[in-house]
PDB file of C-alpha atoms in Angstrom:
ATOM      1  CA  ALA O 624       0.000   0.000   0.000  1.00 43.00           C
ATOM      2  CA  LEU O 625       1.152   3.507  -0.686  1.00 47.00           C
ATOM      3  CA  GLY O 626       1.679   5.575   2.441  1.00 54.00           C
ATOM      4  CA  LEU O 627       0.310   2.952   4.799  1.00 51.00           C
ATOM      5  CA  THR O 628       0.559   3.696   8.500  1.00 57.00           C
ATOM      6  CA  GLN O 629      -0.514   1.406  11.300  1.00 55.00           C
ATOM      7  CA  GLN O 630      -2.013   2.440  14.609  1.00 58.00           C
ATOM      8  CA  LEU O 631      -3.554   0.374  17.347  1.00 52.00           C
ATOM      9  CA  PRO O 632      -7.309   0.112  16.804  1.00 58.00           C
ATOM     10  CA  LEU O 633      -9.556   1.950  19.237  1.00 55.00           C
ATOM     11  CA  ASP O 634     -10.879  -1.413  20.463  1.00 55.00           C
ATOM     12  CA  ASP O 635      -7.509  -2.080  22.166  1.00 59.00           C
ATOM     13  CA  LYS O 636      -8.194   0.620  24.730  1.00 61.00           C
ATOM     14  CA  TYR O 637     -11.315   1.241  26.768  1.00 73.00           C
ATOM     15  CA  ASN O 638     -11.168   4.854  27.885  1.00 87.00           C
ATOM     16  CA  TYR O 639     -10.152   7.797  25.696  1.00 90.00           C
ATOM     17  CA  SER O 640      -9.605  11.424  26.573  1.00 94.00           C
ATOM     18  CA  ARG O 641     -10.718  14.153  24.195  1.00 96.00           C
ATOM     19  CA  GLU O 642      -7.074  15.181  23.816  1.00 97.00           C
ATOM     20  CA  TYR O 643      -6.084  11.632  22.819  1.00 96.00           C
ATOM     21  CA  LEU O 644      -8.822  11.472  20.170  1.00 97.00           C
ATOM     22  CA  ILE O 645      -7.941  14.913  18.768  1.00 98.00           C
ATOM     23  CA  ASN O 646      -4.298  13.819  18.552  1.00 97.00           C
ATOM     24  CA  ARG O 647      -5.280  10.612  16.717  1.00 97.00           C
ATOM     25  CA  ILE O 648      -7.398  12.523  14.223  1.00 98.00           C
ATOM     26  CA  THR O 649      -4.523  14.960  13.675  1.00 98.00           C
ATOM     27  CA  ILE O 650      -2.159  12.037  13.023  1.00 96.00           C
ATOM     28  CA  LEU O 651      -4.626  10.475  10.589  1.00 97.00           C
ATOM     29  CA  LEU O 652      -4.793  13.753   8.651  1.00 97.00           C
ATOM     30  CA  GLY O 653      -0.999  14.153   8.569  1.00 96.00           C
ATOM     31  CA  GLY O 654      -0.537  12.228   5.317  1.00 93.00           C
ATOM     32  CA  ARG O 655      -3.024  14.423   3.501  1.00 95.00           C
ATOM     33  CA  ALA O 656      -1.356  17.546   4.906  1.00 96.00           C
ATOM     34  CA  ALA O 657       2.054  16.234   3.797  1.00 93.00           C
ATOM     35  CA  GLU O 658       0.702  15.734   0.267  1.00 92.00           C
ATOM     36  CA  GLU O 659      -0.455  19.340   0.184  1.00 93.00           C
ATOM     37  CA  ILE O 660       2.866  20.657   1.502  1.00 92.00           C
ATOM     38  CA  VAL O 661       5.316  18.458  -0.418  1.00 88.00           C
ATOM     39  CA  LEU O 662       3.415  17.645  -3.612  1.00 88.00           C
ATOM     40  CA  ASN O 663       1.193  20.736  -3.705  1.00 91.00           C
ATOM     41  CA  GLN O 664      -1.716  18.454  -4.599  1.00 91.00           C
ATOM     42  CA  LEU O 665      -4.106  15.954  -3.075  1.00 90.00           C
ATOM     43  CA  THR O 666      -4.401  12.309  -4.096  1.00 90.00           C
ATOM     44  CA  THR O 667      -6.689   9.443  -3.169  1.00 90.00           C
ATOM     45  CA  GLY O 668      -3.939   8.011  -0.964  1.00 88.00           C
ATOM     46  CA  ALA O 669      -5.322   9.511   2.235  1.00 89.00           C
ATOM     47  CA  GLY O 670      -8.862   8.225   1.648  1.00 91.00           C
ATOM     48  CA  ASP O 671      -8.802   5.509   4.307  1.00 94.00           C
ATOM     49  CA  ASP O 672      -7.240   7.846   6.887  1.00 94.00           C
ATOM     50  CA  LEU O 673      -9.855  10.493   6.096  1.00 96.00           C
ATOM     51  CA  GLU O 674     -12.623   7.925   6.572  1.00 96.00           C
ATOM     52  CA  LYS O 675     -11.185   6.833   9.940  1.00 96.00           C
ATOM     53  CA  ALA O 676     -10.745  10.445  11.087  1.00 97.00           C
ATOM     54  CA  SER O 677     -14.320  11.303  10.111  1.00 97.00           C
ATOM     55  CA  GLU O 678     -15.685   8.254  11.931  1.00 96.00           C
ATOM     56  CA  MET O 679     -13.693   9.131  15.052  1.00 97.00           C
ATOM     57  CA  ALA O 680     -14.976  12.732  14.984  1.00 97.00           C
ATOM     58  CA  ARG O 681     -18.529  11.422  14.504  1.00 96.00           C
ATOM     59  CA  LYS O 682     -18.156   9.147  17.541  1.00 95.00           C
ATOM     60  CA  MET O 683     -16.804  12.061  19.575  1.00 96.00           C
ATOM     61  CA  VAL O 684     -19.924  14.078  18.768  1.00 96.00           C
ATOM     62  CA  CYS O 685     -22.627  11.383  18.614  1.00 95.00           C
ATOM     63  CA  GLU O 686     -21.507   8.677  21.050  1.00 93.00           C
ATOM     64  CA  TRP O 687     -19.156  10.217  23.584  1.00 95.00           C
ATOM     65  CA  GLY O 688     -20.669  13.678  24.147  1.00 95.00           C
ATOM     66  CA  MET O 689     -17.384  15.453  23.357  1.00 96.00           C
ATOM     67  CA  SER O 690     -18.835  18.300  21.306  1.00 94.00           C
ATOM     68  CA  GLU O 691     -18.160  21.731  22.748  1.00 88.00           C
ATOM     69  CA  LYS O 692     -21.201  23.150  20.957  1.00 92.00           C
ATOM     70  CA  LEU O 693     -23.724  20.327  21.401  1.00 93.00           C
ATOM     71  CA  GLY O 694     -22.643  19.346  24.890  1.00 91.00           C
ATOM     72  CA  PRO O 695     -22.509  16.070  26.811  1.00 93.00           C
ATOM     73  CA  VAL O 696     -25.315  14.235  25.034  1.00 91.00           C
ATOM     74  CA  THR O 697     -25.496  11.307  22.643  1.00 90.00           C
ATOM     75  CA  PHE O 698     -27.278  11.243  19.302  1.00 90.00           C
ATOM     76  CA  GLY O 699     -28.712   8.171  17.672  1.00 83.00           C
ATOM     77  CA  LYS O 700     -29.034   4.748  19.164  1.00 72.00           C
ATOM     78  CA  ASN O 701     -26.637   2.033  18.029  1.00 64.00           C
ATOM     79  CA  GLU O 702     -28.290  -1.184  16.968  1.00 59.00           C
ATOM     80  CA  GLU O 703     -25.888  -4.070  16.414  1.00 56.00           C
ATOM     81  CA  TYR O 704     -26.921  -6.776  14.019  1.00 54.00           C
ATOM     82  CA  ILE O 705     -25.230  -9.926  15.277  1.00 54.00           C
ATOM     83  CA  PHE O 706     -26.088 -11.934  12.177  1.00 57.00           C
ATOM     84  CA  LEU O 707     -24.189  -9.333  10.121  1.00 56.00           C
ATOM     85  CA  GLY O 708     -21.067  -9.630  12.225  1.00 56.00           C
ATOM     86  CA  ARG O 709     -20.206  -6.414  13.985  1.00 53.00           C
ATOM     87  CA  GLU O 710     -22.050  -4.108  11.630  1.00 52.00           C
ATOM     88  CA  VAL O 711     -23.851  -1.360  13.491  1.00 57.00           C
ATOM     89  CA  ALA O 712     -26.782   0.725  12.299  1.00 59.00           C
ATOM     90  CA  ARG O 713     -27.483   4.091  13.903  1.00 62.00           C
ATOM     91  CA  HIS O 714     -31.137   4.818  14.596  1.00 66.00           C
ATOM     92  CA  LYS O 715     -31.754   8.522  14.042  1.00 79.00           C
ATOM     93  CA  ASP O 716     -33.605   9.948  17.036  1.00 80.00           C
ATOM     94  CA  TYR O 717     -32.955  13.639  16.417  1.00 84.00           C
ATOM     95  CA  SER O 718     -34.203  16.415  14.153  1.00 89.00           C
ATOM     96  CA  GLU O 719     -32.835  17.572  10.805  1.00 91.00           C
ATOM     97  CA  LYS O 720     -31.664  20.765  12.533  1.00 94.00           C
ATOM     98  CA  THR O 721     -29.682  18.697  15.034  1.00 91.00           C
ATOM     99  CA  ALA O 722     -28.327  16.532  12.190  1.00 92.00           C
ATOM    100  CA  LEU O 723     -27.028  19.708  10.540  1.00 94.00           C
ATOM    101  CA  GLN O 724     -25.409  20.820  13.813  1.00 96.00           C
ATOM    102  CA  ILE O 725     -23.779  17.388  14.153  1.00 95.00           C
ATOM    103  CA  ASP O 726     -22.380  17.657  10.620  1.00 96.00           C
ATOM    104  CA  VAL O 727     -21.076  21.175  11.300  1.00 97.00           C
ATOM    105  CA  GLU O 728     -19.414  20.011  14.514  1.00 97.00           C
ATOM    106  CA  ILE O 729     -17.770  17.012  12.820  1.00 98.00           C
ATOM    107  CA  LYS O 730     -16.477  19.269  10.036  1.00 98.00           C
ATOM    108  CA  ARG O 731     -15.167  21.723  12.641  1.00 98.00           C
ATOM    109  CA  ILE O 732     -13.226  19.000  14.455  1.00 98.00           C
ATOM    110  CA  ILE O 733     -11.802  17.633  11.188  1.00 98.00           C
ATOM    111  CA  GLY O 734     -10.951  21.146   9.968  1.00 98.00           C
ATOM    112  CA  GLU O 735      -9.151  22.093  13.176  1.00 98.00           C
ATOM    113  CA  CYS O 736      -7.191  18.833  13.223  1.00 98.00           C
ATOM    114  CA  ALA O 737      -6.270  19.186   9.532  1.00 98.00           C
ATOM    115  CA  HIS O 738      -4.998  22.715  10.189  1.00 98.00           C
ATOM    116  CA  ARG O 739      -3.060  21.502  13.225  1.00 98.00           C
ATOM    117  CA  ALA O 740      -1.465  18.673  11.193  1.00 98.00           C
ATOM    118  CA  ARG O 741      -0.392  21.138   8.508  1.00 97.00           C
ATOM    119  CA  VAL O 742       1.105  23.568  11.044  1.00 98.00           C
ATOM    120  CA  ILE O 743       3.034  20.773  12.789  1.00 97.00           C
ATOM    121  CA  LEU O 744       4.445  19.547   9.469  1.00 96.00           C
ATOM    122  CA  GLU O 745       5.342  23.058   8.287  1.00 96.00           C
ATOM    123  CA  GLU O 746       7.164  23.680  11.577  1.00 95.00           C
ATOM    124  CA  ASN O 747       9.052  20.396  11.110  1.00 93.00           C
ATOM    125  CA  LEU O 748       9.628  20.491   7.363  1.00 93.00           C
ATOM    126  CA  GLU O 749      13.242  19.284   7.580  1.00 93.00           C
ATOM    127  CA  LYS O 750      12.165  16.232   9.576  1.00 92.00           C
ATOM    128  CA  LEU O 751       9.398  15.570   7.058  1.00 92.00           C
ATOM    129  CA  HIS O 752      11.930  15.656   4.217  1.00 92.00           C
ATOM    130  CA  ALA O 753      14.268  13.369   6.208  1.00 92.00           C
ATOM    131  CA  LEU O 754      11.413  10.863   6.557  1.00 91.00           C
ATOM    132  CA  VAL O 755      10.723  11.116   2.823  1.00 88.00           C
ATOM    133  CA  ARG O 756      14.392  10.448   2.007  1.00 91.00           C
ATOM    134  CA  ALA O 757      14.456   7.462   4.375  1.00 92.00           C
ATOM    135  CA  LEU O 758      11.261   6.032   2.877  1.00 90.00           C
ATOM    136  CA  LEU O 759      12.626   6.431  -0.641  1.00 90.00           C
ATOM    137  CA  GLU O 760      15.746   4.569   0.459  1.00 91.00           C
ATOM    138  CA  ARG O 761      14.135   1.788   2.525  1.00 89.00           C
ATOM    139  CA  GLU O 762      10.470   1.752   1.394  1.00 88.00           C
ATOM    140  CA  SER O 763       9.254   1.063   4.934  1.00 90.00           C
ATOM    141  CA  LEU O 764      10.150   2.227   8.430  1.00 91.00           C
ATOM    142  CA  ASP O 765       9.303   0.838  11.841  1.00 91.00           C
ATOM    143  CA  GLY O 766       8.520   2.932  14.907  1.00 88.00           C
ATOM    144  CA  GLN O 767      12.103   2.971  16.200  1.00 91.00           C
ATOM    145  CA  GLU O 768      13.448   4.140  12.842  1.00 92.00           C
ATOM    146  CA  VAL O 769      10.872   6.925  12.659  1.00 92.00           C
ATOM    147  CA  ALA O 770      11.726   8.009  16.219  1.00 92.00           C
ATOM    148  CA  LEU O 771      15.451   8.096  15.382  1.00 92.00           C
ATOM    149  CA  ILE O 772      14.835  10.241  12.307  1.00 91.00           C
ATOM    150  CA  LEU O 773      12.577  12.618  14.226  1.00 90.00           C
ATOM    151  CA  ARG O 774      15.157  12.999  17.004  1.00 90.00           C
ATOM    152  CA  SER O 775      18.090  13.593  14.663  1.00 85.00           C
ATOM    153  CA  GLY O 776      16.323  15.271  11.754  1.00 74.00           C
ATOM    154  CA  THR O 777      18.295  13.119   9.301  1.00 76.00           C
ATOM    155  CA  PRO O 778      17.659   9.681   7.823  1.00 70.00           C
ATOM    156  CA  PHE O 779      18.775   7.019  10.302  1.00 66.00           C
ATOM    157  CA  GLY O 780      20.613   9.584  12.414  1.00 53.00           C
ATOM    158  CA  ALA O 781      23.287  10.194   9.758  1.00 56.00           C
ATOM    159  CA  ALA O 782      25.257  13.396   9.968  1.00 49.00           C
ATOM    160  CA  THR O 783      24.452  15.973   7.323  1.00 46.00           C
ATOM    161  CA  ALA O 784      27.197  17.253   5.062  1.00 43.00           C
TER     162      ALA O 784
END
């Protein structure tokens, strides 16, 4: 896969802070922001990350009451269909006006996280380019290799000439 990143699924943890979720959404939107900065264009490569980020923002608003504007309430009732595996349908128990507010709030969260991802990358452009060089050289990096590059600012901690 092009630009594949792996993160632990949300199911591996049981309790999430708002800050943690905002950070995860920001990370998910980092690839798209990097495309804009480095390539000056957008591709379909960030589609899966965008879908995951949108779903996480939707859960923040609709399931976990983490919307600053809508407050600590939930919207829609989850109905799991066991015979369909783990597929979940959301029963709409709110008005069209509320649905619009939910959409606006989700877009606000995504927009703020996308802006934050872009700012972080622009402030760390040399490290971004070091990661690009390392990926071009090795094709894949593990967590330790990424950490080394981010600490040193050069591929695999090499000294710059």
